[in-house]
Coordinates of C-alpha atoms in Angstrom, one line a residue:
M1 CA -18.5 -1.4 15.9
K2 CA -16.1 0.8 17.7
A3 CA -14.4 -2.2 18.9
I4 CA -13.6 -3.3 15.5
A5 CA -12.2 0.0 14.4
V6 CA -9.9 0.0 17.6
L7 CA -8.4 -3.2 16.6
L8 CA -6.9 -2.2 13.2
L9 CA -3.6 -3.8 13.5
L10 CA -1.5 -6.5 12.2
L11 CA -2.8 -10.1 13.1
C12 CA 0.0 -12.7 13.0
N13 CA -0.9 -16.4 12.5
T14 CA 1.6 -18.2 14.5
A15 CA 1.5 -21.5 12.4
V16 CA 4.7 -22.0 10.4
Y17 CA 4.4 -24.0 7.3
A18 CA 7.6 -25.9 6.5
Q19 CA 8.1 -27.0 2.9
E20 CA 10.6 -28.8 0.9
C21 CA 12.9 -26.6 -1.2
D22 CA 10.6 -27.3 -4.2
C23 CA 9.2 -24.3 -6.1
R24 CA 6.1 -26.3 -7.4
K25 CA 5.3 -27.4 -3.8
K26 CA 6.1 -24.0 -2.4
F27 CA 3.8 -22.1 -4.8
D28 CA 1.0 -24.6 -4.3
S29 CA 1.0 -24.2 -0.6
V30 CA 0.6 -20.4 -0.9
Q31 CA -2.1 -20.6 -3.4
V32 CA -4.1 -23.2 -1.7
Y33 CA -3.8 -21.4 1.8
L34 CA -4.9 -18.2 0.2
R35 CA -7.8 -19.9 -1.6
K36 CA -9.1 -21.0 1.8
N37 CA -8.5 -18.1 3.8
Y38 CA -8.1 -14.8 1.9
V39 CA -11.4 -12.8 2.0
G40 CA -10.9 -11.1 -1.3
F41 CA -10.8 -14.5 -3.2
I42 CA -14.4 -15.0 -3.2
D43 CA -15.0 -11.6 -5.0
K44 CA -11.8 -11.5 -7.3
V45 CA -12.2 -15.2 -8.6
T46 CA -15.8 -15.3 -10.1
P47 CA -17.2 -16.8 -13.2
V48 CA -16.2 -13.8 -15.0
T49 CA -12.5 -13.9 -13.9
Q50 CA -12.2 -17.8 -13.6
Q51 CA -10.8 -18.4 -17.1
A52 CA -8.1 -15.7 -16.6
Y53 CA -7.3 -17.0 -13.1
T54 CA -7.0 -20.7 -14.2
A55 CA -4.8 -19.7 -17.2
M56 CA -2.6 -17.7 -14.9
L57 CA -2.4 -20.3 -12.4
T58 CA -1.6 -23.1 -15.0
K59 CA 1.1 -21.0 -16.4
M60 CA 2.8 -20.2 -13.1
R61 CA 2.6 -23.8 -11.9
L62 CA 4.5 -24.8 -15.1
Q63 CA 7.0 -22.1 -14.4
A64 CA 7.4 -23.1 -10.8
A65 CA 8.3 -26.7 -11.9
T66 CA 11.4 -25.3 -13.7
I67 CA 12.5 -22.8 -10.9
K68 CA 15.3 -23.9 -8.7
G69 CA 16.3 -20.7 -6.8
A70 CA 14.3 -19.5 -3.9
T71 CA 14.3 -15.9 -4.8
H72 CA 12.8 -16.4 -8.3
C73 CA 10.3 -18.8 -6.7
L74 CA 9.2 -16.1 -4.4
L75 CA 9.1 -13.6 -7.3
L76 CA 6.5 -15.9 -8.8
V77 CA 4.6 -15.9 -5.7
N78 CA 4.7 -12.2 -5.7
R79 CA 3.3 -12.2 -9.4
Y80 CA 0.4 -14.4 -8.1
L81 CA -0.5 -12.1 -5.3
R82 CA -0.6 -9.0 -7.8
F83 CA -3.5 -10.8 -9.8
F84 CA -5.8 -9.7 -7.0
K85 CA -4.7 -6.2 -7.0
D86 CA -5.1 -5.9 -3.4
R87 CA -2.9 -3.6 -1.5
H88 CA -3.2 -5.5 1.7
L89 CA -2.0 -8.6 0.1
S90 CA 1.5 -8.6 0.4
L91 CA 4.8 -10.7 0.6
Y92 CA 7.5 -10.4 3.3
I93 CA 10.8 -12.0 2.7
G94 CA 12.8 -13.0 6.0
Y95 CA 16.0 -14.7 4.6
T96 CA 19.3 -13.1 3.5
P97 CA 20.2 -14.3 0.0
L98 CA 23.5 -15.6 -0.9
K99 CA 25.4 -13.2 -3.5
E100 CA 25.7 -14.3 -7.0
K101 CA 29.0 -13.9 -8.9
I102 CA 29.1 -13.5 -12.6
V103 CA 32.5 -13.1 -14.4
L104 CA 32.3 -10.9 -17.6
T105 CA 35.1 -11.2 -20.1
P106 CA 36.8 -8.0 -21.5
Q107 CA 35.0 -8.8 -24.9
Q108 CA 31.6 -8.7 -23.2
L109 CA 32.4 -5.5 -21.5
D110 CA 33.5 -4.0 -24.8
L111 CA 30.4 -4.9 -26.4
L112 CA 28.3 -3.4 -23.6
Q113 CA 30.3 -0.2 -23.9
K114 CA 29.1 0.1 -27.5
Q115 CA 25.4 -0.5 -26.8
P116 CA 23.0 2.4 -28.0
L117 CA 21.7 4.6 -25.4
S118 CA 18.1 3.7 -26.2
G119 CA 18.8 -0.1 -25.3
I120 CA 18.4 -1.8 -22.2
A121 CA 21.9 -3.6 -21.8
G122 CA 24.8 -1.5 -21.3
I123 CA 27.0 0.1 -18.7
Y124 CA 25.1 2.2 -16.0
Q125 CA 26.3 4.4 -12.9
A126 CA 24.4 5.4 -9.9
G127 CA 26.3 8.5 -9.1
S128 CA 29.5 7.6 -7.2
L129 CA 28.0 4.5 -5.5
Y130 CA 28.0 1.9 -8.3
K131 CA 28.9 1.2 -11.8
V132 CA 27.4 -2.0 -13.2
A133 CA 27.2 -3.8 -16.3
L134 CA 23.6 -4.7 -17.3
V135 CA 24.0 -7.8 -19.4
K136 CA 21.3 -10.3 -20.8
N137 CA 21.6 -13.2 -19.0
L138 CA 18.7 -15.7 -19.0
R139 CA 18.4 -17.8 -15.7
G140 CA 15.1 -18.8 -14.0
L141 CA 12.7 -15.7 -14.5
R142 CA 15.5 -13.4 -15.0
T143 CA 16.2 -11.6 -18.3
Y144 CA 18.8 -9.1 -17.3
A145 CA 21.5 -9.1 -14.6
A146 CA 23.2 -6.0 -13.2
V147 CA 26.9 -7.0 -12.5
I148 CA 28.9 -4.7 -10.2
M149 CA 32.0 -3.3 -12.1
E150 CA 32.9 -0.7 -9.4
S151 CA 31.5 -0.1 -6.0
S152 CA 32.0 2.4 -3.2
V153 CA 29.5 0.7 -0.8
P154 CA 31.0 -1.7 1.6
G155 CA 30.2 -5.3 1.2
W156 CA 29.7 -5.1 -2.6
Q157 CA 32.5 -6.2 -4.9
P158 CA 33.1 -6.4 -8.8
G159 CA 31.2 -9.4 -10.2
D160 CA 28.4 -9.4 -7.7
V161 CA 24.8 -9.3 -8.9
L162 CA 23.3 -6.1 -7.6
F163 CA 20.0 -6.6 -9.2
E164 CA 17.9 -8.3 -11.9
L165 CA 15.2 -7.5 -14.4
A166 CA 12.7 -10.2 -15.2
A167 CA 10.6 -9.3 -18.2
T168 CA 6.8 -9.4 -17.8
G169 CA 5.8 -7.8 -21.2
P170 CA 7.0 -5.4 -23.8
D171 CA 9.2 -2.9 -22.0
K172 CA 8.0 -4.1 -18.7
F173 CA 10.0 -5.8 -16.0
D174 CA 10.0 -7.0 -12.4
L175 CA 13.0 -5.5 -10.5
I176 CA 14.6 -8.0 -8.1
S177 CA 17.0 -5.9 -6.0
Y178 CA 19.7 -7.0 -3.5
A179 CA 21.2 -3.7 -2.7
E180 CA 20.2 -3.7 1.0
Q181 CA 21.4 -7.3 1.2
H182 CA 17.9 -8.2 1.3
V183 CA 15.6 -9.3 -1.5
N184 CA 13.2 -6.5 -2.8
F185 CA 10.7 -6.7 -5.5
D186 CA 9.4 -3.8 -7.6
T187 CA 8.1 -3.3 -11.2
L188 CA 9.3 -0.9 -13.8
T189 CA 9.1 0.1 -17.4
V190 CA 12.1 0.6 -19.6
G191 CA 11.3 2.0 -23.1
K192 CA 11.4 5.0 -25.3
L193 CA 8.6 6.9 -23.5
Y194 CA 9.7 6.2 -20.0
D195 CA 13.0 5.1 -18.5
G196 CA 12.2 3.5 -15.2
L197 CA 16.0 2.8 -14.7
A198 CA 17.0 6.5 -15.2
A199 CA 14.1 7.5 -12.9
M200 CA 15.9 5.3 -10.1
G201 CA 19.0 7.2 -10.6
W202 CA 20.8 4.8 -13.1
Q203 CA 22.2 6.2 -16.1
K204 CA 24.4 5.4 -19.0
P205 CA 27.5 7.5 -19.7
G206 CA 26.7 10.3 -22.1
A207 CA 22.9 10.0 -21.5
G208 CA 22.8 13.3 -19.5
L209 CA 21.0 13.9 -16.3
P210 CA 18.7 11.1 -15.1
Q211 CA 15.3 11.4 -16.8
Q212 CA 12.4 12.3 -14.4
A213 CA 9.5 9.9 -14.2
A214 CA 7.2 10.5 -17.1
G215 CA 4.1 12.4 -16.1
I216 CA 5.2 12.7 -12.4
T217 CA 6.3 16.1 -11.2
P218 CA 6.6 17.2 -7.6
E219 CA 3.6 18.6 -6.0
V220 CA 3.5 22.3 -5.5
P221 CA 3.4 23.0 -1.5
A222 CA 0.5 25.0 -0.3
F223 CA 2.9 27.6 1.0
T224 CA 6.5 28.5 0.1
D225 CA 7.5 28.0 3.7
M226 CA 5.6 24.9 4.5
P227 CA 7.2 23.0 7.5
A228 CA 8.0 19.5 7.4
A229 CA 5.7 19.1 10.7
P230 CA 2.9 16.5 10.2
F231 CA 0.3 19.0 11.2
F232 CA 0.1 22.6 10.2
F233 CA -2.5 25.4 10.5
R234 CA -2.6 28.8 8.9
Q235 CA -4.9 31.6 7.9
I236 CA -5.1 32.0 4.1
N237 CA -7.3 35.1 4.1
D238 CA -9.9 36.8 6.6
S239 CA -12.5 34.0 6.1
T240 CA -10.5 30.9 5.2
A241 CA -8.2 28.8 7.5
Y242 CA -5.8 25.7 6.2
F243 CA -5.2 22.6 8.3
R244 CA -2.6 20.0 7.0
V245 CA -3.2 16.2 8.2
S246 CA -0.3 14.2 7.0
S247 CA -0.9 11.3 9.2
F248 CA -3.7 9.6 11.2
D249 CA -1.3 7.5 13.3
A250 CA -2.2 7.5 16.9
T251 CA 1.3 8.1 17.9
V252 CA 1.2 11.6 16.6
Y253 CA -2.3 12.3 17.5
P254 CA -1.3 14.5 20.6
L255 CA 0.5 16.9 18.1
A256 CA -2.7 17.2 15.9
D257 CA -4.7 17.8 19.1
S258 CA -2.3 20.4 20.2
V259 CA -2.4 22.3 16.9
L260 CA -6.3 22.3 17.0
N261 CA -6.5 23.5 20.5
A262 CA -3.9 26.2 19.7
N263 CA -6.0 27.4 16.7
D264 CA -9.5 26.7 18.3
E265 CA -10.5 30.6 18.0
Y266 CA -9.8 30.6 14.4
L267 CA -11.8 27.5 13.5
R268 CA -14.7 28.7 15.3
R269 CA -14.9 32.1 13.5
N270 CA -13.8 31.2 10.0
P271 CA -16.7 30.4 7.5
N272 CA -14.2 28.4 5.3
L273 CA -11.8 25.6 6.3
V274 CA -9.4 23.7 4.0
I275 CA -8.4 20.3 5.5
D276 CA -5.4 18.7 3.6
V277 CA -5.2 15.0 4.0
R278 CA -2.9 14.2 0.9
N279 CA -0.6 11.4 1.3
A280 CA -2.1 10.1 4.7
G281 CA -2.7 6.5 4.9
L282 CA -2.6 4.0 7.8
G283 CA -3.7 5.1 11.3
A284 CA -6.5 5.0 14.0
D285 CA -9.9 6.5 14.4
K286 CA -9.0 8.9 17.2
L287 CA -8.3 11.9 14.8
I288 CA -11.3 11.1 12.8
E289 CA -13.4 11.6 16.0
R290 CA -11.6 14.8 16.9
L291 CA -12.3 16.2 13.5
R292 CA -15.9 14.9 13.1
P293 CA -17.7 17.9 14.9
L294 CA -16.0 20.3 12.3
L295 CA -17.8 18.6 9.6
Y296 CA -21.2 17.2 10.8
T297 CA -24.4 18.4 9.4
Q298 CA -26.5 15.2 9.4
P299 CA -26.4 11.5 10.6
V300 CA -23.4 9.6 9.1
R301 CA -23.8 6.1 7.7
I302 CA -21.0 3.8 8.9
T303 CA -20.9 0.6 7.0
G304 CA -19.7 -2.4 8.9
A305 CA -17.4 -5.2 8.1
D306 CA -17.7 -9.0 7.8
F307 CA -15.1 -11.6 8.9
Y308 CA -14.0 -14.4 6.8
A309 CA -14.7 -17.4 9.2
T310 CA -12.0 -20.2 8.6
P311 CA -10.2 -22.1 11.3
D312 CA -6.9 -20.5 10.4
N313 CA -8.5 -17.0 10.5
I314 CA -10.2 -17.6 13.9
A315 CA -7.0 -18.9 15.3
A316 CA -5.2 -15.7 14.2
W317 CA -7.6 -13.4 15.6
G318 CA -7.8 -15.5 19.0
H319 CA -4.0 -15.3 19.1
I320 CA -4.0 -11.5 18.9
L321 CA -6.9 -11.0 21.3
D322 CA -4.9 -13.1 23.8
E323 CA -2.1 -10.6 23.5
Q324 CA -4.4 -7.7 23.8
T325 CA -6.0 -8.8 27.2
G326 CA -5.2 -5.9 29.6
K327 CA -3.9 -3.5 26.9
L328 CA -7.3 -2.8 25.3
P329 CA -10.6 -2.1 27.1
E330 CA -12.0 -5.6 28.1
E331 CA -15.4 -4.9 26.5
Y332 CA -13.7 -4.3 23.1
V333 CA -11.7 -7.5 23.1
E334 CA -14.8 -9.5 24.2
Q335 CA -17.0 -8.0 21.6
I336 CA -14.5 -9.0 18.9
R337 CA -13.9 -12.4 20.3
T338 CA -17.7 -13.1 20.5
A339 CA -17.9 -11.8 16.8
I340 CA -15.2 -14.0 15.4
H341 CA -16.5 -17.2 17.2
Q342 CA -19.7 -16.9 15.4
G343 CA -17.6 -18.7 12.6
D344 CA -16.6 -21.6 14.8
G345 CA -16.8 -24.8 12.7
L346 CA -17.1 -23.0 9.6
Q347 CA -14.9 -23.0 6.6
G348 CA -15.3 -19.8 4.5
R349 CA -18.5 -18.0 5.8
L350 CA -18.7 -14.2 6.2
V351 CA -19.9 -13.4 9.7
S352 CA -20.9 -10.0 10.9
M353 CA -18.2 -8.0 12.9
G354 CA -21.1 -5.5 13.8
P355 CA -24.1 -3.9 12.2
D356 CA -24.1 -0.8 10.1
E357 CA -24.6 2.3 12.0
N358 CA -25.9 5.8 11.9
M359 CA -23.6 8.1 13.8
I360 CA -25.5 11.0 15.3
L361 CA -23.9 14.0 17.1
P362 CA -25.6 17.1 18.7
A363 CA -26.5 20.0 16.6
P364 CA -23.9 20.9 13.9
V365 CA -21.5 23.8 14.8
P366 CA -22.2 27.0 12.7
L367 CA -18.6 27.5 11.7
P368 CA -16.8 26.5 9.5
A369 CA -19.9 26.6 7.2
K370 CA -17.9 25.1 4.2
V371 CA -15.0 22.7 4.2
A372 CA -12.7 21.7 1.3
V373 CA -11.0 18.4 1.9
L374 CA -7.9 17.7 -0.2
I375 CA -7.1 14.4 -1.6
N376 CA -4.7 12.6 -3.8
G377 CA -3.7 9.2 -5.1
R378 CA -1.6 8.4 -1.9
C379 CA -4.5 8.8 0.4
S380 CA -5.4 5.2 1.7
N381 CA -6.7 3.2 4.5
T382 CA -7.8 5.3 7.5
A383 CA -7.6 8.6 5.5
E384 CA -10.2 7.0 3.1
Q385 CA -12.4 6.0 6.0
F386 CA -12.3 9.7 7.1
L387 CA -13.2 10.8 3.5
L388 CA -16.1 8.3 3.4
E389 CA -17.6 10.0 6.4
A390 CA -16.7 13.6 5.5
A391 CA -18.2 13.1 2.0
Q392 CA -21.8 12.8 3.7
S393 CA -21.5 16.2 5.0
Q394 CA -23.4 19.0 3.4
K395 CA -20.4 21.4 4.2
V396 CA -18.0 19.1 2.7
K397 CA -16.6 19.2 -0.9
L398 CA -13.6 16.7 -1.8
M399 CA -11.1 18.2 -4.1
G400 CA -8.0 17.0 -5.8
T401 CA -7.4 13.7 -7.6
P402 CA -8.9 10.1 -6.8
T403 CA -7.3 8.3 -3.8
A404 CA -5.7 5.1 -3.6
G405 CA -8.6 2.8 -3.2
A406 CA -7.3 0.6 -0.4
L407 CA -10.0 0.0 2.2
D408 CA -12.5 -2.7 1.2
Y409 CA -10.4 -5.6 2.5
S410 CA -8.6 -5.1 5.7
N411 CA -7.5 -6.4 9.0
V412 CA -4.4 -8.2 7.9
A413 CA -3.3 -11.9 9.2
R414 CA 0.0 -13.3 8.4
V415 CA 1.0 -16.8 7.4
K416 CA 4.5 -17.8 7.9
F417 CA 6.4 -20.3 5.7
T418 CA 10.0 -21.7 5.9
A419 CA 12.6 -23.0 3.6
P420 CA 13.1 -20.3 2.8
D421 CA 11.7 -18.0 5.5
F422 CA 8.8 -15.8 4.2
S423 CA 5.3 -14.5 5.1
V424 CA 2.2 -13.6 3.3
D425 CA 0.0 -11.0 4.7
Y426 CA -3.6 -11.2 3.6
P427 CA -6.8 -9.4 4.6
V428 CA -9.5 -11.3 6.6
T429 CA -12.4 -8.7 6.6
R430 CA -14.6 -7.2 4.0
S431 CA -16.5 -4.1 4.0
R432 CA -20.3 -4.5 3.2
R433 CA -19.8 -1.8 0.7
V434 CA -18.6 -4.4 -1.5
A435 CA -21.7 -6.5 -1.6
A436 CA -23.5 -3.2 -2.1
G437 CA -21.7 -2.4 -5.2
Q438 CA -20.0 0.5 -3.5
G439 CA -16.3 -0.8 -3.3
I440 CA -13.5 1.6 -3.7
D441 CA -10.5 -0.6 -4.1
N442 CA -8.4 0.1 -7.3
K443 CA -11.0 3.2 -8.1
G444 CA -10.4 5.2 -5.1
I445 CA -12.8 8.0 -3.7
Q446 CA -13.5 10.5 -6.4
P447 CA -13.1 14.4 -5.9
A448 CA -16.1 16.6 -6.6
V449 CA -13.6 19.1 -7.8
K450 CA -10.3 18.2 -9.7
I451 CA -7.2 20.3 -8.7
N452 CA -3.9 19.9 -10.2
F453 CA -1.5 20.1 -7.3
N454 CA 1.5 20.1 -9.8
A455 CA 0.5 23.7 -11.0
A456 CA 1.5 26.9 -9.3
G457 CA -1.5 28.8 -7.7
W458 CA -3.5 25.6 -7.0
L459 CA -4.4 26.8 -3.5
E460 CA -6.0 29.9 -4.8
E461 CA -8.2 27.6 -7.1
V462 CA -9.3 25.8 -4.0
V463 CA -10.3 29.0 -2.2
K464 CA -12.3 30.2 -5.3
Q465 CA -14.6 27.2 -4.9
F466 CA -16.0 28.3 -1.5

């Protein structure tokens, strides 16, 4: 099982799938490949969801038949990926798009100047960088095009299309941005209650200061002099210490280890400890292992994962294991190699990557006696693995807001396509929590105590819970 945890890295399928510049064929090649190889497909397309999936697929294939441009075709692919609501299923675009020019007449610009502040079309500015005319311009999936009127950014000239909005529902749009001279997709809402363009820094002249994202205010720091360092330790009072963990990345583990060693005396004498893992995401298990003795009270159940055995997925893992020879301990590599080759000759079967385990440590340390672990909606991946262990301790109480929910499907493989160049990352392993009805994706890990981190004095509320 440890070997599986060690190899939490990007797997790259070296196969390149060349296709004609035909959106229907391109779209079909992606959805057929994922239907065969994406481990989440077996859970997310079920008798309950089949009708919605089929309707979505039929609609998108009809749209694909009418789309000529590569970027809009990949936007359709991106919409398809969003159906699965899997944070590990993602699109990467490898080509540089050609710039599109739109010439607006003086009459069109005059009409845009007169548009009401509440409307979407009109003249917008982003500080001193850009002035654009956001004009309704139906083309492919596009609803609006942002045409540059003035630019202080090298390489961008009047007439260039800087971004596009493609409607997905009332007040809801896909954003296609070309600002970095690469294609980037995002989603936003533009309406009376929330102006996503203003939240991004775009405003119409006379609209006042850019509106802050509705319902989103900055979290109040635990301390007014909180440093930017990824790890931070401080005494809150005579009985309570605070330790911030902003990353589980193996490259910064020595910093965490140094901070813990420097404050070992305080950790051993404080009855209470606050561990703040808000905003932490991807990483490795090394820091989890370092923190584990501080939390341990009883055997911890660690749920294993299954590998989705298909020829493509086995090839992807075999390729990466070959690359890791001599870099990782040989027994780890061979354990994984043996596990995946259980699936040889299979097309779409789950095979065990290792059994569930009970992790047992020596006797619990007496102090800290109580631990509050602070969580929020940006905790994901490795941080959530830490939380699943921590929550099993009788010492620990999770406090804050639900986590992101991005751990059930993991270990990402990459399939490459050409004409144009793009890749799709997709998970190939599934936690056995899913089959047990204990999945956390899109739900998150729930706190035992809710804390509003946007309110002043929240740390005092945490301390009162001890």
